[in-house]
Coordinates of C-alpha atoms and ligand atoms in Angstrom, one line a residue:
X25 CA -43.6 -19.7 34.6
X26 CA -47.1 -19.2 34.7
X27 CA -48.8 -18.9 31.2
X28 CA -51.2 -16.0 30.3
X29 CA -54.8 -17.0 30.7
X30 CA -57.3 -16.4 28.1
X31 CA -60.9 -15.0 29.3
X32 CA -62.8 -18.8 30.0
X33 CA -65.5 -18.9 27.7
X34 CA -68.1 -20.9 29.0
X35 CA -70.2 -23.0 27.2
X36 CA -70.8 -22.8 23.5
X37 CA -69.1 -20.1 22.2
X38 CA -69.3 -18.4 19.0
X39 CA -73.3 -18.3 18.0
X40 CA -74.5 -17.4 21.6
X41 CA -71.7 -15.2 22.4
X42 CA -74.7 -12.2 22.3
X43 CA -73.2 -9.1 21.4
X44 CA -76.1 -6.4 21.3
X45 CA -76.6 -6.8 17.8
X46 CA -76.7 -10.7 18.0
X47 CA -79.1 -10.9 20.5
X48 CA -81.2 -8.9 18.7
X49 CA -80.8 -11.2 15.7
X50 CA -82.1 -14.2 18.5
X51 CA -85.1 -12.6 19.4
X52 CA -86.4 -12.2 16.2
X53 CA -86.5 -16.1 15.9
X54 CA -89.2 -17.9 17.3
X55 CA -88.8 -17.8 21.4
X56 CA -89.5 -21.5 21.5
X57 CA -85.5 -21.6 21.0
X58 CA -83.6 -21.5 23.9
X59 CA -81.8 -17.8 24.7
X60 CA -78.3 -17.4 25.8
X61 CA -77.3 -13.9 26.7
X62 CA -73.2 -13.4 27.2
X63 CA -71.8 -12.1 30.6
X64 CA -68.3 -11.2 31.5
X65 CA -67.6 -12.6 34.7
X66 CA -64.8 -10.8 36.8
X67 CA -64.3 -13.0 39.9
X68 CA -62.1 -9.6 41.3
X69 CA -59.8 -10.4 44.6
X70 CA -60.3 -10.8 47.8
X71 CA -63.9 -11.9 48.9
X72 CA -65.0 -11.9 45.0
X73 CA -64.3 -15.0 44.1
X74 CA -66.2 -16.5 46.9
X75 CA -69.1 -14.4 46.3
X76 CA -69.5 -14.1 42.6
X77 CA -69.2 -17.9 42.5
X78 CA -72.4 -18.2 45.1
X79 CA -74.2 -15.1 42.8
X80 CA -73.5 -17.0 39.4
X81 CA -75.3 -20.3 41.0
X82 CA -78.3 -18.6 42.5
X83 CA -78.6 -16.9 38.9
X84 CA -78.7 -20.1 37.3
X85 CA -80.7 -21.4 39.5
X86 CA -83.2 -19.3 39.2
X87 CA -82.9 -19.5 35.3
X88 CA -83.2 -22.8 35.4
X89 CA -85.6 -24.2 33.2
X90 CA -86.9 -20.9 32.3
X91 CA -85.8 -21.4 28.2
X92 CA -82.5 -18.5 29.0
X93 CA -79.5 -18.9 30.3
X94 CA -76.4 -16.8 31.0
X95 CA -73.7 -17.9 29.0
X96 CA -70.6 -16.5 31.5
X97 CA -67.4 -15.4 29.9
X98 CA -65.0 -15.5 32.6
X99 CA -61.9 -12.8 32.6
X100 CA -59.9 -11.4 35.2
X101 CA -58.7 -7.8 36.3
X102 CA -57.1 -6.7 39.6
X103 CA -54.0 -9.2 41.5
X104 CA -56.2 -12.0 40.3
X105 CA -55.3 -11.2 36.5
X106 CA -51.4 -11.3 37.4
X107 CA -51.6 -14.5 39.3
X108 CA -53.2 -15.7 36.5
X109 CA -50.5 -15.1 34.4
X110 CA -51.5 -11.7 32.9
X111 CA -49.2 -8.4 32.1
X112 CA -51.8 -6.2 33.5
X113 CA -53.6 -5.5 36.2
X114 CA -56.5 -4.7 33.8
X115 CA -56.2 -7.0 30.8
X116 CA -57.0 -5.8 27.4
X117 CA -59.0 -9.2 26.7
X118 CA -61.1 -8.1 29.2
X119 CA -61.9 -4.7 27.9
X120 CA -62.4 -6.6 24.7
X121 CA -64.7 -9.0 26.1
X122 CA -66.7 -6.5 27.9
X123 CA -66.9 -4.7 24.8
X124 CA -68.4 -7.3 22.6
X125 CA -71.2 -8.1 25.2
X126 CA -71.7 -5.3 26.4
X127 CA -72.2 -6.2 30.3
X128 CA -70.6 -8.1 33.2
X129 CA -70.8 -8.7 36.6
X130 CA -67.7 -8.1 38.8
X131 CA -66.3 -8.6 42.1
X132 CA -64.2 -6.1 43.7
X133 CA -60.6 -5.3 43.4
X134 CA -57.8 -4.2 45.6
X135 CA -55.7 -1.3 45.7
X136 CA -53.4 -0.6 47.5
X137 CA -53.5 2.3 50.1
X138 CA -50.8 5.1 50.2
X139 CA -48.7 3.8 47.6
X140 CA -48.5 0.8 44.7
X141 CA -50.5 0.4 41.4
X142 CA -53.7 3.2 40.9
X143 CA -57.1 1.4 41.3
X144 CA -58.5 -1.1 38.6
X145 CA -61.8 -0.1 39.3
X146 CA -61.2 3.6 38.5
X147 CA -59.6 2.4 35.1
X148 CA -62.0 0.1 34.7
X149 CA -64.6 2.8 34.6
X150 CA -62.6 5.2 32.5
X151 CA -61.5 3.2 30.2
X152 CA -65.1 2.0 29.3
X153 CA -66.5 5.1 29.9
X154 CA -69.2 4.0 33.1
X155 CA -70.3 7.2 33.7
X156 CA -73.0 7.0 35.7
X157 CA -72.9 4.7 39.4
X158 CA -76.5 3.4 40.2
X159 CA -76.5 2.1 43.9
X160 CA -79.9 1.8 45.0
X161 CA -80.0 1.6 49.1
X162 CA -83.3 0.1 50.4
X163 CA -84.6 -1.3 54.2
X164 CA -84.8 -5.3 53.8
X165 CA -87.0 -6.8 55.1
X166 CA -85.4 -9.4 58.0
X167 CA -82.7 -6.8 58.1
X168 CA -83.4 -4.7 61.5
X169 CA -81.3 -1.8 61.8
X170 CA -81.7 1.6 63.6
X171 CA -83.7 2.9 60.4
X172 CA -87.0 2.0 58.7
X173 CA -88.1 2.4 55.2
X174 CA -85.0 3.4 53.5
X175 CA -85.5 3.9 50.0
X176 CA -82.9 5.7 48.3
X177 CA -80.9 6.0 44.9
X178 CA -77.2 7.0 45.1
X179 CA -76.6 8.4 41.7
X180 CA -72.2 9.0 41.6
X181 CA -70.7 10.7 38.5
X182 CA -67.7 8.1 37.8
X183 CA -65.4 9.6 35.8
X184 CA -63.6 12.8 37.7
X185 CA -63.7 15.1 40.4
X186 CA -60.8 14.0 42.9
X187 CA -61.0 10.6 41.4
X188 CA -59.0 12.0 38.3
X189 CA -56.1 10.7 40.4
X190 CA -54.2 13.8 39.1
X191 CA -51.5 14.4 42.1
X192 CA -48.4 16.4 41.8
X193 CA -45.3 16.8 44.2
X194 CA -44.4 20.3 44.1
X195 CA -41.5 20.3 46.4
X196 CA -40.5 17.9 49.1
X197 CA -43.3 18.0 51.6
X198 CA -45.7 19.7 49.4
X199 CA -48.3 17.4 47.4
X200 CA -51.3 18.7 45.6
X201 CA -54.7 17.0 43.9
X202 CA -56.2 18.0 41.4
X203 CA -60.1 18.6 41.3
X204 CA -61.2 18.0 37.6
X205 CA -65.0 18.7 36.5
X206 CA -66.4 19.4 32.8
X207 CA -69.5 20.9 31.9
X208 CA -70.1 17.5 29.5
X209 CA -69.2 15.2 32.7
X210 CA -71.3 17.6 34.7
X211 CA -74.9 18.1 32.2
X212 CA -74.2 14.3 31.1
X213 CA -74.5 12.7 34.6
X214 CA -77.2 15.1 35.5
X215 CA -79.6 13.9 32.3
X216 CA -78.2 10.5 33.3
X217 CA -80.1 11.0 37.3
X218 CA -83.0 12.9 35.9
X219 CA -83.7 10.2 33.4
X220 CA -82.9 7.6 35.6
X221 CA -85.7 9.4 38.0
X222 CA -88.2 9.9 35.2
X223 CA -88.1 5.9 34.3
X224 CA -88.4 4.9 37.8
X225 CA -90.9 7.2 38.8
X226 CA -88.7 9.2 41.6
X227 CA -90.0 12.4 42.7
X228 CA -86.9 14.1 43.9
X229 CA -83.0 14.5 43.4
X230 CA -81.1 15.8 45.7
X231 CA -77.6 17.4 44.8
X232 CA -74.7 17.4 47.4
X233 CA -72.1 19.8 46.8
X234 CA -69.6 21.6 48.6
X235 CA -69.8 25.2 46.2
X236 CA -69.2 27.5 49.2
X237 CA -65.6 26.7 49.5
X238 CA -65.1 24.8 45.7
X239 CA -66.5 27.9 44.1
X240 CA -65.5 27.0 40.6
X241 CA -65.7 22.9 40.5
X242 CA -68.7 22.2 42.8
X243 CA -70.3 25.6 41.4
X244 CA -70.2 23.9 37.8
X245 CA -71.7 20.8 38.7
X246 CA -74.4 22.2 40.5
X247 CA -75.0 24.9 37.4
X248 CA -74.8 22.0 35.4
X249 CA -77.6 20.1 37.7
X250 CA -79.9 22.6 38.1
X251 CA -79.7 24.0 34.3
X252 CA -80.8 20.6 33.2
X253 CA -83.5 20.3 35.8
X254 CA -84.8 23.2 35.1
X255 CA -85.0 23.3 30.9
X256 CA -85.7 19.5 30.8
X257 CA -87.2 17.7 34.0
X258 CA -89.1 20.6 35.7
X259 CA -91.2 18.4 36.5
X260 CA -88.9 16.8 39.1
X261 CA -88.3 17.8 42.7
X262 CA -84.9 19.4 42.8
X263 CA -82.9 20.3 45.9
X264 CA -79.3 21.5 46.5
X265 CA -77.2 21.1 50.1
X266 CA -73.9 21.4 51.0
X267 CA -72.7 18.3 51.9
X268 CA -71.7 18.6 55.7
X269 CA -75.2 19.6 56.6
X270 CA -76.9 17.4 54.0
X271 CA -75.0 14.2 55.9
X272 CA -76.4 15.2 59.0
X273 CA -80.0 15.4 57.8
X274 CA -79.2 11.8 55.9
X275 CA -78.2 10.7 59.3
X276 CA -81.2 12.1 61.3
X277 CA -83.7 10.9 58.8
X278 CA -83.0 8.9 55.8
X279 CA -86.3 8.7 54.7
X280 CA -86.7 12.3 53.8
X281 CA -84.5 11.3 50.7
X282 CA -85.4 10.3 47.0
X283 CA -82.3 10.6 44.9
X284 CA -78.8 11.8 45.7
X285 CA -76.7 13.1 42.7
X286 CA -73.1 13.4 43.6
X287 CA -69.6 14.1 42.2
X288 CA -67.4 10.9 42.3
X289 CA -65.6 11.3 45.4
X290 CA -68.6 12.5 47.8
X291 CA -70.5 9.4 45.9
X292 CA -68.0 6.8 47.2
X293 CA -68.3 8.2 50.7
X294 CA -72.2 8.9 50.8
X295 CA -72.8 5.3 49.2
X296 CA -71.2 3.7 52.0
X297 CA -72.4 5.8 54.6
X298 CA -75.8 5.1 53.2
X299 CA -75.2 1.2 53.2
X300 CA -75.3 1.6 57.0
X301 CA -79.0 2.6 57.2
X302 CA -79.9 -0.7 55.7
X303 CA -77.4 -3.4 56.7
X304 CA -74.2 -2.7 55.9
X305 CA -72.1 -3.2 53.0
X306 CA -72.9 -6.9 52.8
X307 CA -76.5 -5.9 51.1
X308 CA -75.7 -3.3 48.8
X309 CA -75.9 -3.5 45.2
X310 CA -74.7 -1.2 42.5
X311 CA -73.8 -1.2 39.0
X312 CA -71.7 1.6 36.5
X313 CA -73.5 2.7 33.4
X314 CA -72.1 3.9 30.2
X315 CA -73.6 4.8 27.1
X316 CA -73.0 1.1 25.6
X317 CA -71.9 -0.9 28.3
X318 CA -72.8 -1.8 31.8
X319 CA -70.7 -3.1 34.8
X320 CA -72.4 -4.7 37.7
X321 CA -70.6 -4.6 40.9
X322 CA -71.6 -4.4 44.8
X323 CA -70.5 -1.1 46.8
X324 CA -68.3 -3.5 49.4
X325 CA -64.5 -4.0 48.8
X326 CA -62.4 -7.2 48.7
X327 CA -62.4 -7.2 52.0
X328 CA -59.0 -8.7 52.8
X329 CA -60.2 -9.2 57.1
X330 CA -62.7 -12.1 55.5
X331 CA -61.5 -13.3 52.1
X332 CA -60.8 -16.9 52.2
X333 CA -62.6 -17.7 55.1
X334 CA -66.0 -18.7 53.1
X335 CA -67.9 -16.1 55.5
X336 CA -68.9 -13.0 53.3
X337 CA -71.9 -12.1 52.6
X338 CA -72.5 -13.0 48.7
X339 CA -76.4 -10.5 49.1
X340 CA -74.7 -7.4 47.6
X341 CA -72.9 -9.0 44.4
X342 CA -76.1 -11.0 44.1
X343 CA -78.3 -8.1 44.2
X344 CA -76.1 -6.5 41.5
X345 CA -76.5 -10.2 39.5
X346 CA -80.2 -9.1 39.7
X347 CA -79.6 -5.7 38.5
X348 CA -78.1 -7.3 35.3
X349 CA -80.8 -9.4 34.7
X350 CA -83.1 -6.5 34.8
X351 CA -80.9 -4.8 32.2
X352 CA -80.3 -7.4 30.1
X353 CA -84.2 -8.1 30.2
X354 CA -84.9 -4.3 29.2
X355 CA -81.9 -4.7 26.4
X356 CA -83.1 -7.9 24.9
X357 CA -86.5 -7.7 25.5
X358 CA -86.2 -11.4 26.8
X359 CA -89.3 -11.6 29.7
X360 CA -87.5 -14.7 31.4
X361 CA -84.7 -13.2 32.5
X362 CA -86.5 -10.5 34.2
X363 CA -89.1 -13.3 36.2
X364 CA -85.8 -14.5 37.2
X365 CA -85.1 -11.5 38.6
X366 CA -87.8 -11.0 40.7
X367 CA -87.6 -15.1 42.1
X368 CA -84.6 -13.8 43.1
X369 CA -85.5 -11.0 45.0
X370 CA -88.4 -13.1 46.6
X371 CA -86.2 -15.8 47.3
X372 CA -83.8 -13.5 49.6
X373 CA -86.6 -11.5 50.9
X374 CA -87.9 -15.1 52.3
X375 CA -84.7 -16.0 53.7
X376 CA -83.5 -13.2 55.4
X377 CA -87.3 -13.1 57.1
X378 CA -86.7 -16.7 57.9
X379 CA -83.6 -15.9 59.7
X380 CA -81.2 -17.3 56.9
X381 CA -78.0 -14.7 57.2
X382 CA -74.7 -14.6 57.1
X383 CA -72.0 -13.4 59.9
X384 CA -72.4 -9.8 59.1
X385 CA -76.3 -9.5 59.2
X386 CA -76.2 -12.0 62.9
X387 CA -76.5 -15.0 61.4
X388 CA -74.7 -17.9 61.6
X389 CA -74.6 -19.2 57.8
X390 CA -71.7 -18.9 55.3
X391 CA -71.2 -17.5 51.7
X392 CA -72.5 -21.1 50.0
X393 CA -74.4 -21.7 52.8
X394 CA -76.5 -18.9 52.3
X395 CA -76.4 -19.3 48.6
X396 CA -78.4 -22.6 49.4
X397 CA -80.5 -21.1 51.5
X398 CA -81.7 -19.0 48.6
X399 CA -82.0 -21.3 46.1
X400 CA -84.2 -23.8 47.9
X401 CA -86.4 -20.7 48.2
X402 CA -86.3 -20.0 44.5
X403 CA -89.5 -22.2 44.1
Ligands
NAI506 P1 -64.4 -3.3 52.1 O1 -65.7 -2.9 51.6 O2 -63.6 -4.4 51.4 O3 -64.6 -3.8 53.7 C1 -65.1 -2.9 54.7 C2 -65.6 -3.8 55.8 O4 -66.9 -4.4 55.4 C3 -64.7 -5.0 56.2 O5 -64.8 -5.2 57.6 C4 -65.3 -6.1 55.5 O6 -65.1 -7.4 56.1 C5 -66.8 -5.8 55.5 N1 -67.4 -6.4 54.3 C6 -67.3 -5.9 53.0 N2 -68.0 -6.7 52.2 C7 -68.6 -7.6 52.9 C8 -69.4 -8.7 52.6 N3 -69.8 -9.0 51.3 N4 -69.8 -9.6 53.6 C9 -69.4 -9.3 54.9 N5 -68.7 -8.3 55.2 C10 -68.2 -7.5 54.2 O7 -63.5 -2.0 52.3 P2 -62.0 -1.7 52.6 O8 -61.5 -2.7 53.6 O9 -61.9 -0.3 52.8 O10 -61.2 -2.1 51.2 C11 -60.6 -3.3 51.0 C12 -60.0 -3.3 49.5 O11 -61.1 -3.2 48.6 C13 -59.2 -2.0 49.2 O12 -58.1 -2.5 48.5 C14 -60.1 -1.2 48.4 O13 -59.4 -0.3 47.5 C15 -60.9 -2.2 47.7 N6 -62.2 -1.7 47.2 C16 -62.6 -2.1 46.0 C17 -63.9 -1.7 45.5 C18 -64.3 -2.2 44.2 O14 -63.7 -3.1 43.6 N7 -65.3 -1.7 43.6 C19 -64.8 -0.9 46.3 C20 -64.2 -0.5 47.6 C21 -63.0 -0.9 48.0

């Protein structure tokens, strides 16, 4: 019988574990002493071990030497978490770990379609409260697709709409789901994009909604949306469009977008279809906010047509791995972490110019190979 597996501290443990309020502690001593800010590593299924594995070297690489480190708590969640031994799809030491540092960096997790377990990710996110889905969608340079000079933010309320996974048999034959949207889901993820806009300097958000034919549950978010723009962020751009024709226009010109603030289920759809302006799944990032806690994950799947092959493209969790850094830099106040950041971003900005890519992108590299490729550009 396999044996549960505790969540794999690694590295010294208890005094650079970094809770919020310990890492606070830390950066009130002299920064001649080497920082250590705690992770939660969730390798997912699929494709994410393969590619959180390549992200978490490139991080240290590029935190090499730099006086910080990550100090990465490894758990599990998804199939991964029960071949490992654990009751649940979604183990409680994981919450728990997540909890007491506050941020991780995940890989993606399967559910099954039609039938079988609900989705890890969606409990994930509800049970930590991740409101708000960040997944910034930008043209790369070295990345030549039919569109130039993407530069969007896909901001996805997390928490309900169609995603409440609320479904009911009435009678053989007959299924219904339920729609589910609140006025403090709805006013919280708007402040969340408007805020979000304000510290980024973003001109303009964009709402897609579907309030001629869901009168009531589109027609609160977008009252929700447009009461906060107007009594708190007049000062931003704001637009409503009903989401059929507001696809078509993202379609014909990208570029014409800022900000897009959906509800959770057009958010999923809209953040993939946006991935396609600028490379495809395998180079977008994202990462789930809540009020405390922060979970980094790409947009892409597990994607069972590649896993174990050593072929996916490890860009999109590695972009979220920079996302984190930037976070925990703003958290912490620690500077290094967010110089590693941008080495980072140099570093694959240099090799995907250079003609470094992996399979999906027309390149010829693998998953570690690639990783390589970006760390001998860290510099
Ligand atoms: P997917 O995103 O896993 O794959 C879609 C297509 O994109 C596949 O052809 C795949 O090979 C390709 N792809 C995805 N990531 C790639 C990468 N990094 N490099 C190269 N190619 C990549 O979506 P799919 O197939 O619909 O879902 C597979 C499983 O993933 C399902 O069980 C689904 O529920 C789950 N899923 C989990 C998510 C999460 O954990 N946040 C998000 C989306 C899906």
């Amino acid at each position: 019988m396999v044996r549960p597996v505790s969540c794999r501290f690694v590295g010294p443990v208890a005094a650079s574990f970094g809770t919020a309020d310990s890492n606070r502690t830390l950066f009130s001593i002299s920064r001649d002493a080497p920082l250590e800010h705690g992770s939660v590593l969730i390798p997912g299924d699929g494709i994410g071990p393969e590619v959180t594995s390549a992200a978490c070297r490139i991080i240290d690489a590029a935190l090499l030497n730099s006086g910080s480190s990550i100090n990465w708590i490894e758990c599990h969640a998804g199939v991964t978490a029960l071949e490992r031994g654990h009751a649940d799809l979604l183990p409680q030491e994981t919450i728990d770990a997540i909890q007491k540092v506050g941020v991780a960096l995940k890989g993606p997790c399967t559910t099954p379609i039609g039938d079988g377990f609900s989705s890890v990710n969606v409990a994930l996110r509800k049970t930590l409260d991740l409101y708000g889905a960040v997944r910034p969608v930008r043209s790369i340079n070295g990345v030549k697709t039919r569109y130039e000079d993407v530069d969007l933010v896909v901001i996805r309320e997390n928490t309900e709409g169609l995603y409440a996974g609320i479904e009911n048999e009435i009678t053989p034959g007959v299924v219904t789901s339920l729609k589910v949207a609140t006025e403090k889901a709805s006013y919280r993820i708007a402040r969340f994009a408007f805020e979000y806009a304000r510290s980024r300097g973003r001109q303009k958000i964009t709402v897609f909604h579907k309030a001629n034919i869901m009168k009531m549950s589109d027609g609160l978010f977008i009252r929700c949306s447009r009461e906060v723009h107007e009594s708190e962020f007049p000062d931003i751009e704001y637009e409503e469009l009903i989401i059929d024709a507001a696809c078509m226009r993202l379609v014909q010109d990208p570029t014409r977008f800022d900000m897009l603030l959906c509800e959770n289920l057009y958010g999923d759809v809209v953040s993939d279809l946006c991935a396609g302006f600028v490379g495809g799944l395998g180079v977008t990032p994202g990462a789930n906010f809540g009020e405390v806690n922060a979970v980094f994950e790409a947009v892409h799947g597990s994607a069972p047509d590649i896993a174990g092959k050593g072929i996916a493209n490890p860009l999109a969790i590695t972009m979220s791995g920079v996302m984190m850094l930037n976070h925990i830099s703003v958290r912490s106040g620690d500077p290094a972490v967010k110089v590693a950041a941008d080495r980072i971003k140099v570093a694959y900005n240099a090799a995907l110019c250079e003609g470094d890519r992996t399979g999906d992108l027309g390149g010829d590299l693998g998953t570690e190979a690639f990783a390589d490729a970006l760390i001998r550009r860290l510099g």
